[in-house]
Amino acid sequence: MKFGIIVFPGSNCDRDMQWVAQGILGQPTRAIWHEETDVADCDVIVIPGGFSYGDYLRCGAIARFSPALRATVEAAQQGRYVIGICNGFQILTESGLLPGALIRNRDLHFICDRVALRVERTDLPWTSGYGAGQVITLPIAHGEGRYFADEDTLKRIEDNHQVVFRYCPAPGQAVDSWQNPNGSLNDIAGICSDRGNILGMMPHPERAADPAMGNTDGLALFEGLVAQALAIA
Amino acid sequence: MSASESASAYANAPFSAAEIAAEGIKPDEYAEICRRLGRHPNRAELGMFGVMWSEHCCYKNSRPLLSQFPTTGDRILVGPGENAGVVDLGDGLHLAFKVESHNHPSAVEPFQGAATGVGGILRDIFTMGARPIAILNALRFGPLTDPNNQRLFEGVVAGISHYGNCVGVPTVGGEVYFDGAYSGNPLVNAMALGLMETEEIVKAGASGIGNPVLYVGSTTGRDGMGGASFASAELSEASLDDRPAVQVGDPFTEKSLIEACLEAFKTGAVVAAQDMGAAGITCSTAEMAAKGGVGIDLDLDKIPVRETGMVPYEYLLSESQERMLFVAAPGREQELIEIFHRWGLQAVVAGTVIDEPMVRIRFQGAIAAEVPSAALAEDTPLYRRELMEQPPAYAQAAWDWTADRLPSCDRAGLADGKSWTAILQQLLETPSIASKNWVYRQYDHQVQNNTVLMPGGADAAVVRLRPQLIPKAQEAGTYNRAVAATTDCNGRHVYLDPYEGAKGAIAEAARNLSCVGAEPIAVTDNLNFGSPENAVGYWQLANACKGLADGCRAFGTPVTGGNVSLYNETLGPDGTPQAIYPTPVVGMVGLIEDLTAICGLAFQGRGDRLYLLGIPLGQPSETVTLGGSEYLAAVQGTVAGRPPRIDDALELAVQATCRTGIRNGWIRSAHDSAEGGFAVALAESCIGGNFGAVVTVPAIAADQRWDEVLFGEGGARILVSVAPEHINAWEAHLNDHLAGRWQPLGEVTGTGTLVIQTDGGDALITAPVADLSDRWTHAIARTLEG
């Protein structure tokens, strides 16, 4: 399964993603420069974390106009796999591939931490490596990760079961005083498209996929995807 | 030049005394400039000398003192003098690292001051051909109860967060202290580490007569005018009007600059590179020319600008950020220019390397400045100052202090009724000791996917080393080395005894590295001091430098570079300068050869046995004392006494034993006893692992006080926990290598309570760990919320 990782000026998780796809999973992997228009050779397109074009206007607001993203939109419409992580999720909502928006964290500070997430559905290639309702721990690192959508949209994505990851209390943590880290509506940490081929998430699975670093809760996401692709092939 | 000639040159200057003083140039220095040039300087040249002869750029006060530092060793590839030091970590891994201060800019504009401090130190690293892999920060502020200090603290943290997060380099460690000595003059020292990505280390010396000189990166504007001279003067109310002297950072441009520079270096077309930091174009041209023994002819009309109407003086002194100067191989400039343009950056040929050792600046067809490069960058003024014969009165008075002056105490607590438990709670809530999670949660400390131990989880940061080119499948797991890094300095200790305090900073840094299992390798230092023109200031500086030099020799950690920041003083309304605590921040790096043999500070399991390495509790020693301690300052409101004396042999033995214990898998947690002493270290290890502990203190000497036992600092101490199945091997090793210098203390429990008791079973401290944890974890956030 060939991974294509978009590199915008200001992307800073592209190399981490490449390490996981190529170095850990052993999959063919290439960088997609933001000015490229042809991504037909890639089976999965990763929009990595970072600060695309500096994100000075609004996170992801410029990146959505890049040639590589236009090509990604087309690929997504054809049903190819697209995952946006952190800044990539912001870009996916800016470009309209996923509903809603990501706004300033509730406490207005950047947050870097490890948080618990509940896997809400396991019938997607992205999550086939997890158990139903499994609670995993992934790193987060964002200043604008508070998921927001109007009531109708929120109802629609809930009704369609588009919420893939939800922040939840860590096992053993008191439930009554718990609140999610950034103020996201419905504790949403990651959602997918109607068809499920597009996934956007604020937590970083690629930062929890290397056994040498300890936590490997994110590895199953990529392994599940690769396994699924092999099954189809 | 005679005194009268000198006076005459100054008197006949085409500038007013005020204009000369405004550039930070003293009358004698002005005369010396005239002698070097054989004429009076013009306005632009005067400005160039002003910044290049500032302490920040030429170390005119500190150079004689810095020369005593050991700077060579088996692993040292590049020592002081280049943009950063470089050490060999084996397996072909070469690490560049350096620390630098941005104190004065942060005092007047904390957000941009701190942000550009990070940007500047990163450029020092990637200029060498290294990809930055980690940032640490040593920060000092006044008490957080003061709204102005809160503003500075919040602004600095936000600035570091803004720049470091965006540029994609993890901020993995550092330290923050709060003390009245830093009110109004905070310290912001940033340290960066980078792994060489090019085969050759890129150096700064220009060479190749006729080679093109390239300006790359961002545009030049009027921002940051004269920042270097500004950094070398005392701060006053009027300093706030100097906000234009603070630069504005653009981390997005820096990120692109990192990628473009590393790509450019890999082509082999770059002969030399220098970042434009302090004194921008002036400093980079002068240093590249002087280091290469050549000259540079540069045309300002070629420089890309962000505003119009600038005069040469402004071009030359601008400290606009994210700019570099390259010397390119002949005929290969276009290849380099294309790389930078692809990253959306400026790149132009702006000059040529010339044979004549001059910095020649052209502007609108005429020569705007012409100065011998060595006069600006190598052969600069030097001040040797007299060391006062007797220690200053403040120190002598402080040394007279003894613990006899404290209120009496017993097993229960102080005579005023305050229990030891209450005092432990108070210390854990003291911002200098309390958790810094409010700070490091705002820093992306995991980007790049190499952070092994998270901030707050260990005594030093640990970052996995892997080659910068992504390997093919199956190779990923074979990279097993890591670098550990720490910054340390107890300014109060240095203030009370500059020699022992500075040596103590080296010892503590080496101890912190040892606590994660790393072998200390090399040092970068940031000397933050008051004015050296003041006899007491110079006494502090000179003795601290001697302490650092002796410490570096004792611990086998040469100095590879660093930074000097003097004049850290605030002028009160009445004009009296108030200096900071002398604060020689030590940044130290260490090597971990096996990533699987490391440890953090948190207790790992109930039933694990506790050991104190170093001077045992209850054993009187001049290396353990309340002098200069956090307890004395926070609880007794006293800054006095002599700080702990460093026993080199004991320190080395304890640290080596700790590293061996970790490597052999015996030790499951290790934490050094620093501020707050043994009791605080124990509480922090309990909090980290959410475990309780029961510790029994053996009988203490008749003249010992309980506060000395619980909260005394020093003694080369490390608190470790060991799994029961390893205690035989561990204790045998202790008897062989650390006889009489270790103590079994008790064990880790699952009860959730920390108990410290006498050998008779009387409780000295009993506290639920959840309560201690709550106080320690949230103290800073609560103080800010007021």
PDB file of C-alpha atoms in Angstrom, chain A residues 7-16 18-20 22-27 33-35 51-54 56 107 109-114 139-141 181 206-210 212-213, chain B residues 131 161-162 165-168 197 249-252 255-256 259 342-343 438 440-452 454 464 466 468-476 479 595:
ATOM      1  CA  VAL A   7       4.466  18.427   2.574  1.00  0.00           C
ATOM      2  CA  PHE A   8       3.378  22.036   2.835  1.00  0.00           C
ATOM      3  CA  PRO A   9       5.884  24.672   3.839  1.00  0.00           C
ATOM      4  CA  GLY A  10       5.359  24.586   7.605  1.00  0.00           C
ATOM      5  CA  SER A  11       4.354  20.924   7.853  1.00  0.00           C
ATOM      6  CA  ASN A  12       6.309  19.413  10.710  1.00  0.00           C
ATOM      7  CA  CYS A  13       4.953  15.908  11.264  1.00  0.00           C
ATOM      8  CA  ASP A  14       5.567  14.732   7.687  1.00  0.00           C
ATOM      9  CA  ARG A  15       8.890  13.097   8.582  1.00  0.00           C
ATOM     10  CA  ASP A  16       7.367  11.392  11.653  1.00  0.00           C
ATOM     11  CA  GLN A  18       7.232   8.829   6.899  1.00  0.00           C
ATOM     12  CA  TRP A  19       9.148   7.071   9.663  1.00  0.00           C
ATOM     13  CA  VAL A  20       6.047   5.096  10.599  1.00  0.00           C
ATOM     14  CA  GLN A  22       8.211   3.407   5.633  1.00  0.00           C
ATOM     15  CA  GLY A  23      10.421   2.610   8.599  1.00  0.00           C
ATOM     16  CA  ILE A  24       7.949   0.739  10.838  1.00  0.00           C
ATOM     17  CA  LEU A  25       5.286  -0.578   8.456  1.00  0.00           C
ATOM     18  CA  GLY A  26       7.652  -1.108   5.538  1.00  0.00           C
ATOM     19  CA  GLN A  27       5.219   0.404   3.038  1.00  0.00           C
ATOM     20  CA  TRP A  33       5.131  18.474  -2.467  1.00  0.00           C
ATOM     21  CA  HIS A  34       2.324  21.008  -2.013  1.00  0.00           C
ATOM     22  CA  GLU A  35       2.603  22.180  -5.611  1.00  0.00           C
ATOM     23  CA  PHE A  51       1.571  24.803  10.659  1.00  0.00           C
ATOM     24  CA  SER A  52       0.895  24.790   6.907  1.00  0.00           C
ATOM     25  CA  TYR A  53       2.010  28.096   5.391  1.00  0.00           C
ATOM     26  CA  GLY A  54       2.465  29.314   8.976  1.00  0.00           C
ATOM     27  CA  TYR A  56      -1.174  32.835  10.474  1.00  0.00           C
ATOM     28  CA  ASP A 107      -8.414  27.465  27.942  1.00  0.00           C
ATOM     29  CA  HIS A 109      -3.474  27.550  25.529  1.00  0.00           C
ATOM     30  CA  PHE A 110      -1.660  25.087  23.313  1.00  0.00           C
ATOM     31  CA  ILE A 111      -1.924  21.628  24.926  1.00  0.00           C
ATOM     32  CA  CYS A 112       0.645  18.862  24.595  1.00  0.00           C
ATOM     33  CA  ASP A 113      -0.322  15.762  26.554  1.00  0.00           C
ATOM     34  CA  ARG A 114      -1.321  12.132  26.357  1.00  0.00           C
ATOM     35  CA  PRO A 139      -0.627  12.145  22.230  1.00  0.00           C
ATOM     36  CA  ILE A 140      -2.278  15.462  21.439  1.00  0.00           C
ATOM     37  CA  ALA A 141      -0.476  18.697  20.571  1.00  0.00           C
ATOM     38  CA  PRO A 181      -8.971  18.507  27.171  1.00  0.00           C
ATOM     39  CA  GLU A 206       1.925   8.411  14.329  1.00  0.00           C
ATOM     40  CA  ARG A 207       3.468   9.522  17.631  1.00  0.00           C
ATOM     41  CA  ALA A 208       2.327   6.292  19.243  1.00  0.00           C
ATOM     42  CA  ALA A 209       3.420   3.749  16.666  1.00  0.00           C
ATOM     43  CA  ASP A 210       7.078   3.073  17.363  1.00  0.00           C
ATOM     44  CA  ALA A 212      11.132   2.021  20.788  1.00  0.00           C
ATOM     45  CA  MET A 213       9.162   4.990  22.108  1.00  0.00           C
TER      46      MET A 213
ATOM     47  CA  ARG B 131      18.809  19.293  12.064  1.00  0.00           C
ATOM     48  CA  SER B 161       5.413  27.797  22.657  1.00  0.00           C
ATOM     49  CA  HIS B 162       4.565  29.848  19.557  1.00  0.00           C
ATOM     50  CA  ASN B 165       5.747  24.406  18.256  1.00  0.00           C
ATOM     51  CA  CYS B 166       5.460  25.938  14.814  1.00  0.00           C
ATOM     52  CA  VAL B 167       9.035  25.237  13.799  1.00  0.00           C
ATOM     53  CA  GLY B 168       8.528  21.584  14.717  1.00  0.00           C
ATOM     54  CA  GLU B 197      22.604  15.812   8.634  1.00  0.00           C
ATOM     55  CA  GLY B 249      10.066  36.238  14.919  1.00  0.00           C
ATOM     56  CA  ASP B 250       8.459  34.237  12.133  1.00  0.00           C
ATOM     57  CA  PRO B 251       8.747  30.531  12.939  1.00  0.00           C
ATOM     58  CA  PHE B 252       7.127  29.548   9.638  1.00  0.00           C
ATOM     59  CA  LYS B 255      10.992  26.134   9.418  1.00  0.00           C
ATOM     60  CA  SER B 256      11.331  26.664   5.677  1.00  0.00           C
ATOM     61  CA  GLU B 259      14.709  22.686   5.244  1.00  0.00           C
ATOM     62  CA  ARG B 342      11.314  26.671  -3.933  1.00  0.00           C
ATOM     63  CA  TRP B 343      10.837  27.136  -0.192  1.00  0.00           C
ATOM     64  CA  TRP B 438       1.573  24.623  33.296  1.00  0.00           C
ATOM     65  CA  TYR B 440       5.537  22.315  29.380  1.00  0.00           C
ATOM     66  CA  ARG B 441       1.961  21.386  28.477  1.00  0.00           C
ATOM     67  CA  GLN B 442       2.099  24.447  26.229  1.00  0.00           C
ATOM     68  CA  TYR B 443       5.203  23.178  24.444  1.00  0.00           C
ATOM     69  CA  ASP B 444       4.982  20.470  21.814  1.00  0.00           C
ATOM     70  CA  HIS B 445       7.453  18.114  23.451  1.00  0.00           C
ATOM     71  CA  GLN B 446       6.764  15.089  21.237  1.00  0.00           C
ATOM     72  CA  VAL B 447       7.048  16.287  17.641  1.00  0.00           C
ATOM     73  CA  GLN B 448       9.742  14.385  15.700  1.00  0.00           C
ATOM     74  CA  ASN B 449       8.713  11.250  17.548  1.00  0.00           C
ATOM     75  CA  ASN B 450      11.914  10.786  19.525  1.00  0.00           C
ATOM     76  CA  THR B 451      11.034  11.979  23.021  1.00  0.00           C
ATOM     77  CA  VAL B 452      11.559   8.984  25.281  1.00  0.00           C
ATOM     78  CA  MET B 454       8.470  13.306  28.923  1.00  0.00           C
ATOM     79  CA  ARG B 464      16.233   8.959  20.829  1.00  0.00           C
ATOM     80  CA  ARG B 466      18.136   8.145  14.692  1.00  0.00           C
ATOM     81  CA  GLN B 468      17.856  11.837   9.595  1.00  0.00           C
ATOM     82  CA  LEU B 469      17.267   9.873   6.412  1.00  0.00           C
ATOM     83  CA  ILE B 470      14.267   7.635   6.867  1.00  0.00           C
ATOM     84  CA  PRO B 471      15.400   4.017   6.678  1.00  0.00           C
ATOM     85  CA  LYS B 472      13.766   1.229   4.746  1.00  0.00           C
ATOM     86  CA  ALA B 473      11.631  -1.355   6.499  1.00  0.00           C
ATOM     87  CA  GLN B 474      12.961  -3.425   9.366  1.00  0.00           C
ATOM     88  CA  GLU B 475      15.816  -1.053  10.042  1.00  0.00           C
ATOM     89  CA  ALA B 476      13.750   1.235  12.220  1.00  0.00           C
ATOM     90  CA  TYR B 479      18.617   2.659  16.452  1.00  0.00           C
ATOM     91  CA  LEU B 595      17.707   3.114  25.024  1.00  0.00           C
TER      92      LEU B 595
END
